[in-house]
């Protein structure tokens, strides 16, 4: 056990319906014993639709470490609850057990229980930016609208469990036969107004989105800046394969149809056309939004 006399307390929040939730329960003894050896006691909290008392627990009990298990959507929903209740974030550890874990990939957190525990035991909690939508909703990885954004929340859950992130890509092929362009208007924090005929926009925190790794190689999760990617309307359908090829090969920013921007804050006007909106892979609403990045409030264990 740790040589410190005072035990630290960790709360592990897990989503039993996330892609690999069994990893938590099947390895519970390993998790509890490894943490206890370092003087950290463990409490479990299971996310259920019938009740939601996470904020009540964190108001009444002080935890040193908040372990969030699940996909990006589960993580950001949990932190949004805390933010709305003005609860200070404990140091956060991530067990990326969802189907798509873009933030974990950007942070290089590893792909197994031992590595995730090692991040806590031998790593340190370092600042990580998060996006804030209309002063209330947090996203950790991406906020997006247009082409492909419905895939993450419309893809069959059983298919996702069986074949993982490939399910997103298979489902997405169907959207290529019905590409919808829309008028996109974004006002940046420097006052510049961006107007484009677009088929997709993404605000990213980190290098990965939708299971694709390294979309923006030089992205920094702690610089206070969002990376905005706009995919312009593709008049020539024969150019579509090149967009997909560049996306898969982390070369999207060099494509003629793609515009990239950085900002600390922006306002996106409601799109008149009907488009899907995704917040960390969960269904969002097509509305006018103010998006800003918050730094130094969230610290995540990593090595």
GROMACS .gro file of C-alpha atoms in nm:
model
  303
    1UNK     CA    1   0.000   0.000   0.000
    2UNK     CA    2   0.104   0.361  -0.050
    3UNK     CA    3   0.330   0.500   0.220
    4UNK     CA    4   0.087   0.786   0.270
    5UNK     CA    5  -0.133   0.752   0.575
    6UNK     CA    6  -0.441   0.902   0.410
    7UNK     CA    7  -0.622   0.689   0.154
    8UNK     CA    8  -0.738   0.854  -0.166
    9UNK     CA    9  -1.091   0.789  -0.292
   10UNK     CA   10  -1.182   0.704  -0.651
   11UNK     CA   11  -1.531   0.685  -0.804
   12UNK     CA   12  -1.557   0.467  -1.114
   13UNK     CA   13  -1.851   0.566  -1.336
   14UNK     CA   14  -1.930   0.308  -1.602
   15UNK     CA   15  -2.197   0.265  -1.865
   16UNK     CA   16  -2.320  -0.098  -1.871
   17UNK     CA   17  -2.448  -0.047  -2.227
   18UNK     CA   18  -2.124   0.087  -2.377
   19UNK     CA   19  -1.934  -0.120  -2.631
   20UNK     CA   20  -1.692  -0.298  -2.396
   21UNK     CA   21  -1.849  -0.247  -2.053
   22UNK     CA   22  -1.780  -0.610  -1.961
   23UNK     CA   23  -1.413  -0.517  -1.936
   24UNK     CA   24  -1.492  -0.330  -1.615
   25UNK     CA   25  -1.690  -0.601  -1.438
   26UNK     CA   26  -1.465  -0.884  -1.556
   27UNK     CA   27  -1.160  -0.700  -1.427
   28UNK     CA   28  -1.309  -0.546  -1.115
   29UNK     CA   29  -1.077  -0.733  -0.877
   30UNK     CA   30  -0.771  -0.628  -1.079
   31UNK     CA   31  -0.882  -0.264  -1.083
   32UNK     CA   32  -0.966  -0.254  -0.712
   33UNK     CA   33  -0.653  -0.436  -0.596
   34UNK     CA   34  -0.406  -0.238  -0.811
   35UNK     CA   35  -0.553   0.091  -0.693
   36UNK     CA   36  -0.561  -0.021  -0.331
   37UNK     CA   37  -0.191  -0.108  -0.348
   38UNK     CA   38  -0.136   0.261  -0.419
   39UNK     CA   39  -0.362   0.375  -0.138
   40UNK     CA   40  -0.671   0.441  -0.350
   41UNK     CA   41  -1.009   0.299  -0.248
   42UNK     CA   42  -1.269   0.236  -0.517
   43UNK     CA   43  -1.645   0.295  -0.539
   44UNK     CA   44  -1.856   0.188  -0.841
   45UNK     CA   45  -2.134   0.394  -0.999
   46UNK     CA   46  -2.344   0.238  -1.277
   47UNK     CA   47  -2.517   0.474  -1.521
   48UNK     CA   48  -2.889   0.395  -1.545
   49UNK     CA   49  -3.171   0.578  -1.719
   50UNK     CA   50  -3.406   0.521  -1.426
   51UNK     CA   51  -3.195   0.721  -1.185
   52UNK     CA   52  -2.920   0.976  -1.202
   53UNK     CA   53  -2.765   1.071  -0.870
   54UNK     CA   54  -2.406   1.123  -0.981
   55UNK     CA   55  -2.415   1.494  -0.900
   56UNK     CA   56  -2.575   1.427  -0.560
   57UNK     CA   57  -2.297   1.182  -0.476
   58UNK     CA   58  -2.025   1.426  -0.577
   59UNK     CA   59  -2.188   1.706  -0.378
   60UNK     CA   60  -2.198   1.499  -0.061
   61UNK     CA   61  -1.874   1.301  -0.097
   62UNK     CA   62  -1.530   1.428  -0.193
   63UNK     CA   63  -1.348   1.204  -0.439
   64UNK     CA   64  -0.986   1.260  -0.538
   65UNK     CA   65  -1.020   1.073  -0.866
   66UNK     CA   66  -1.318   1.038  -1.101
   67UNK     CA   67  -1.274   0.739  -1.333
   68UNK     CA   68  -1.503   0.766  -1.635
   69UNK     CA   69  -1.558   0.449  -1.838
   70UNK     CA   70  -1.736   0.446  -2.173
   71UNK     CA   71  -1.723   0.622  -2.508
   72UNK     CA   72  -1.676   0.993  -2.568
   73UNK     CA   73  -2.049   1.058  -2.530
   74UNK     CA   74  -2.067   0.894  -2.186
   75UNK     CA   75  -1.767   1.093  -2.068
   76UNK     CA   76  -1.891   1.432  -2.186
   77UNK     CA   77  -2.244   1.372  -2.052
   78UNK     CA   78  -2.105   1.295  -1.708
   79UNK     CA   79  -1.886   1.607  -1.705
   80UNK     CA   80  -2.174   1.821  -1.835
   81UNK     CA   81  -2.382   1.717  -1.532
   82UNK     CA   82  -2.104   1.829  -1.299
   83UNK     CA   83  -2.050   2.156  -1.487
   84UNK     CA   84  -2.419   2.250  -1.475
   85UNK     CA   85  -2.421   2.195  -1.099
   86UNK     CA   86  -2.101   2.398  -1.058
   87UNK     CA   87  -1.918   2.100  -0.910
   88UNK     CA   88  -1.539   2.119  -0.936
   89UNK     CA   89  -1.397   1.834  -1.141
   90UNK     CA   90  -1.184   1.586  -0.947
   91UNK     CA   91  -0.877   1.465  -1.134
   92UNK     CA   92  -1.019   1.248  -1.413
   93UNK     CA   93  -0.904   0.908  -1.539
   94UNK     CA   94  -1.049   0.762  -1.857
   95UNK     CA   95  -1.120   0.395  -1.924
   96UNK     CA   96  -1.216   0.416  -2.296
   97UNK     CA   97  -1.458   0.123  -2.321
   98UNK     CA   98  -1.686   0.271  -2.589
   99UNK     CA   99  -1.689   0.175  -2.955
  100UNK     CA  100  -1.525   0.501  -3.060
  101UNK     CA  101  -1.289   0.671  -2.816
  102UNK     CA  102  -1.144   0.967  -3.000
  103UNK     CA  103  -1.020   1.163  -2.698
  104UNK     CA  104  -0.841   0.858  -2.559
  105UNK     CA  105  -0.667   0.811  -2.893
  106UNK     CA  106  -0.562   1.174  -2.902
  107UNK     CA  107  -0.420   1.137  -2.551
  108UNK     CA  108  -0.263   0.797  -2.629
  109UNK     CA  109  -0.418   0.638  -2.321
  110UNK     CA  110  -0.370   0.279  -2.440
  111UNK     CA  111  -0.611  -0.003  -2.516
  112UNK     CA  112  -0.622  -0.227  -2.208
  113UNK     CA  113  -0.705  -0.216  -1.838
  114UNK     CA  114  -0.343  -0.245  -1.727
  115UNK     CA  115  -0.242   0.059  -1.931
  116UNK     CA  116  -0.538   0.265  -1.807
  117UNK     CA  117  -0.452   0.181  -1.448
  118UNK     CA  118  -0.087   0.261  -1.515
  119UNK     CA  119  -0.193   0.610  -1.628
  120UNK     CA  120  -0.335   0.664  -1.277
  121UNK     CA  121  -0.063   0.492  -1.078
  122UNK     CA  122   0.244   0.621  -1.262
  123UNK     CA  123   0.106   0.910  -1.466
  124UNK     CA  124  -0.009   1.258  -1.369
  125UNK     CA  125  -0.331   1.452  -1.417
  126UNK     CA  126  -0.256   1.707  -1.689
  127UNK     CA  127  -0.481   1.986  -1.822
  128UNK     CA  128  -0.703   1.903  -2.119
  129UNK     CA  129  -0.930   2.150  -2.299
  130UNK     CA  130  -1.299   2.085  -2.347
  131UNK     CA  131  -1.559   2.244  -2.569
  132UNK     CA  132  -1.859   2.419  -2.416
  133UNK     CA  133  -2.180   2.465  -2.615
  134UNK     CA  134  -2.412   2.750  -2.513
  135UNK     CA  135  -2.254   2.760  -2.167
  136UNK     CA  136  -2.402   2.423  -2.064
  137UNK     CA  137  -2.306   2.122  -2.275
  138UNK     CA  138  -1.952   1.984  -2.274
  139UNK     CA  139  -1.785   1.796  -2.557
  140UNK     CA  140  -1.445   1.639  -2.528
  141UNK     CA  141  -1.371   1.532  -2.883
  142UNK     CA  142  -1.601   1.674  -3.150
  143UNK     CA  143  -1.904   1.882  -3.238
  144UNK     CA  144  -2.016   1.832  -3.598
  145UNK     CA  145  -2.298   1.889  -3.844
  146UNK     CA  146  -2.383   1.755  -4.189
  147UNK     CA  147  -2.259   1.449  -4.375
  148UNK     CA  148  -2.187   1.137  -4.166
  149UNK     CA  149  -2.289   1.297  -3.834
  150UNK     CA  150  -2.600   1.081  -3.795
  151UNK     CA  151  -2.392   0.765  -3.824
  152UNK     CA  152  -2.262   0.767  -3.468
  153UNK     CA  153  -2.607   0.765  -3.308
  154UNK     CA  154  -2.804   0.581  -3.579
  155UNK     CA  155  -2.569   0.285  -3.623
  156UNK     CA  156  -2.716  -0.036  -3.484
  157UNK     CA  157  -2.579  -0.095  -3.133
  158UNK     CA  158  -2.546  -0.470  -3.186
  159UNK     CA  159  -2.351  -0.411  -3.505
  160UNK     CA  160  -2.120  -0.175  -3.318
  161UNK     CA  161  -2.057  -0.435  -3.049
  162UNK     CA  162  -1.981  -0.708  -3.303
  163UNK     CA  163  -1.753  -0.528  -3.547
  164UNK     CA  164  -1.658  -0.212  -3.360
  165UNK     CA  165  -1.580   0.114  -3.536
  166UNK     CA  166  -1.606  -0.051  -3.880
  167UNK     CA  167  -1.983  -0.038  -3.825
  168UNK     CA  168  -1.967   0.341  -3.849
  169UNK     CA  169  -1.783   0.328  -4.180
  170UNK     CA  170  -2.018   0.067  -4.329
  171UNK     CA  171  -2.324   0.269  -4.227
  172UNK     CA  172  -2.164   0.584  -4.366
  173UNK     CA  173  -2.134   0.451  -4.719
  174UNK     CA  174  -2.511   0.486  -4.758
  175UNK     CA  175  -2.491   0.861  -4.697
  176UNK     CA  176  -2.267   0.910  -4.999
  177UNK     CA  177  -2.565   0.851  -5.230
  178UNK     CA  178  -2.755   1.141  -5.073
  179UNK     CA  179  -2.513   1.424  -5.001
  180UNK     CA  180  -2.690   1.743  -4.890
  181UNK     CA  181  -2.528   2.083  -4.919
  182UNK     CA  182  -2.617   2.366  -4.683
  183UNK     CA  183  -2.532   2.729  -4.612
  184UNK     CA  184  -2.287   2.749  -4.325
  185UNK     CA  185  -2.219   3.075  -4.142
  186UNK     CA  186  -1.962   3.091  -3.862
  187UNK     CA  187  -1.842   3.402  -3.678
  188UNK     CA  188  -1.496   3.365  -3.522
  189UNK     CA  189  -1.375   3.533  -3.204
  190UNK     CA  190  -1.175   3.784  -3.410
  191UNK     CA  191  -1.495   3.900  -3.581
  192UNK     CA  192  -1.429   3.723  -3.911
  193UNK     CA  193  -1.743   3.579  -4.070
  194UNK     CA  194  -1.702   3.250  -4.259
  195UNK     CA  195  -1.970   3.169  -4.518
  196UNK     CA  196  -1.951   2.850  -4.722
  197UNK     CA  197  -2.168   2.608  -4.916
  198UNK     CA  198  -2.078   2.303  -4.714
  199UNK     CA  199  -2.161   1.937  -4.667
  200UNK     CA  200  -1.988   1.894  -4.330
  201UNK     CA  201  -1.835   2.098  -4.049
  202UNK     CA  202  -1.645   1.969  -3.747
  203UNK     CA  203  -1.503   2.135  -3.439
  204UNK     CA  204  -1.232   1.910  -3.302
  205UNK     CA  205  -1.044   1.884  -2.976
  206UNK     CA  206  -0.755   1.654  -3.056
  207UNK     CA  207  -0.638   1.454  -3.353
  208UNK     CA  208  -0.912   1.193  -3.399
  209UNK     CA  209  -1.280   1.192  -3.489
  210UNK     CA  210  -1.534   0.921  -3.569
  211UNK     CA  211  -1.278   0.646  -3.532
  212UNK     CA  212  -1.038   0.808  -3.781
  213UNK     CA  213  -0.696   0.869  -3.628
  214UNK     CA  214  -0.475   1.170  -3.685
  215UNK     CA  215  -0.722   1.383  -3.884
  216UNK     CA  216  -0.527   1.689  -3.768
  217UNK     CA  217  -0.177   1.578  -3.676
  218UNK     CA  218  -0.068   1.902  -3.509
  219UNK     CA  219  -0.379   1.938  -3.290
  220UNK     CA  220  -0.306   2.011  -2.925
  221UNK     CA  221  -0.562   1.921  -2.657
  222UNK     CA  222  -0.429   2.179  -2.412
  223UNK     CA  223  -0.364   2.492  -2.622
  224UNK     CA  224  -0.709   2.646  -2.567
  225UNK     CA  225  -0.783   2.639  -2.940
  226UNK     CA  226  -1.048   2.453  -3.138
  227UNK     CA  227  -0.973   2.317  -3.482
  228UNK     CA  228  -1.256   2.385  -3.726
  229UNK     CA  229  -1.281   2.174  -4.042
  230UNK     CA  230  -1.524   2.268  -4.318
  231UNK     CA  231  -1.581   2.031  -4.610
  232UNK     CA  232  -1.716   2.240  -4.896
  233UNK     CA  233  -1.986   2.126  -5.136
  234UNK     CA  234  -1.850   1.877  -5.387
  235UNK     CA  235  -1.991   1.962  -5.727
  236UNK     CA  236  -1.818   1.673  -5.900
  237UNK     CA  237  -1.922   1.339  -5.745
  238UNK     CA  238  -1.609   1.179  -5.886
  239UNK     CA  239  -1.409   1.383  -5.632
  240UNK     CA  240  -1.584   1.217  -5.336
  241UNK     CA  241  -1.353   0.912  -5.321
  242UNK     CA  242  -1.054   1.145  -5.287
  243UNK     CA  243  -1.212   1.311  -4.983
  244UNK     CA  244  -1.262   0.970  -4.820
  245UNK     CA  245  -0.912   0.858  -4.915
  246UNK     CA  246  -0.762   1.172  -4.763
  247UNK     CA  247  -0.970   1.129  -4.447
  248UNK     CA  248  -0.861   0.768  -4.398
  249UNK     CA  249  -0.497   0.860  -4.463
  250UNK     CA  250  -0.492   1.166  -4.233
  251UNK     CA  251  -0.442   1.399  -4.529
  252UNK     CA  252  -0.774   1.581  -4.513
  253UNK     CA  253  -0.628   1.927  -4.450
  254UNK     CA  254  -0.447   1.913  -4.786
  255UNK     CA  255  -0.766   1.856  -4.985
  256UNK     CA  256  -0.890   2.143  -5.205
  257UNK     CA  257  -1.245   2.097  -5.078
  258UNK     CA  258  -1.144   2.137  -4.715
  259UNK     CA  259  -1.099   2.458  -4.516
  260UNK     CA  260  -0.934   2.454  -4.174
  261UNK     CA  261  -0.947   2.726  -3.908
  262UNK     CA  262  -0.855   2.774  -3.542
  263UNK     CA  263  -1.032   2.983  -3.279
  264UNK     CA  264  -1.096   3.005  -2.906
  265UNK     CA  265  -1.464   3.081  -2.957
  266UNK     CA  266  -1.712   3.087  -3.245
  267UNK     CA  267  -2.082   3.127  -3.317
  268UNK     CA  268  -2.246   2.889  -3.565
  269UNK     CA  269  -2.579   3.009  -3.702
  270UNK     CA  270  -2.866   2.761  -3.720
  271UNK     CA  271  -2.856   2.587  -4.057
  272UNK     CA  272  -3.178   2.638  -4.252
  273UNK     CA  273  -3.150   2.302  -4.420
  274UNK     CA  274  -3.221   1.982  -4.228
  275UNK     CA  275  -2.890   1.835  -4.111
  276UNK     CA  276  -2.775   1.593  -3.845
  277UNK     CA  277  -2.573   1.725  -3.553
  278UNK     CA  278  -2.340   1.516  -3.339
  279UNK     CA  279  -2.190   1.597  -2.997
  280UNK     CA  280  -1.919   1.345  -2.915
  281UNK     CA  281  -2.112   1.088  -3.117
  282UNK     CA  282  -2.446   1.160  -2.948
  283UNK     CA  283  -2.743   1.323  -3.121
  284UNK     CA  284  -2.748   1.701  -3.099
  285UNK     CA  285  -2.987   1.975  -3.214
  286UNK     CA  286  -2.954   2.197  -3.520
  287UNK     CA  287  -2.964   2.537  -3.353
  288UNK     CA  288  -2.754   2.850  -3.322
  289UNK     CA  289  -2.468   2.775  -3.089
  290UNK     CA  290  -2.184   2.955  -2.923
  291UNK     CA  291  -1.889   2.722  -2.884
  292UNK     CA  292  -1.587   2.806  -2.674
  293UNK     CA  293  -1.293   2.612  -2.540
  294UNK     CA  294  -1.218   2.596  -2.169
  295UNK     CA  295  -0.867   2.522  -2.043
  296UNK     CA  296  -0.717   2.439  -1.702
  297UNK     CA  297  -1.047   2.325  -1.550
  298UNK     CA  298  -1.024   1.958  -1.649
  299UNK     CA  299  -0.719   1.743  -1.571
  300UNK     CA  300  -0.686   1.390  -1.709
  301UNK     CA  301  -0.438   1.122  -1.603
  302UNK     CA  302  -0.185   1.033  -1.872
  303UNK     CA  303   0.182   0.955  -1.904
   0.00000   0.00000   0.00000
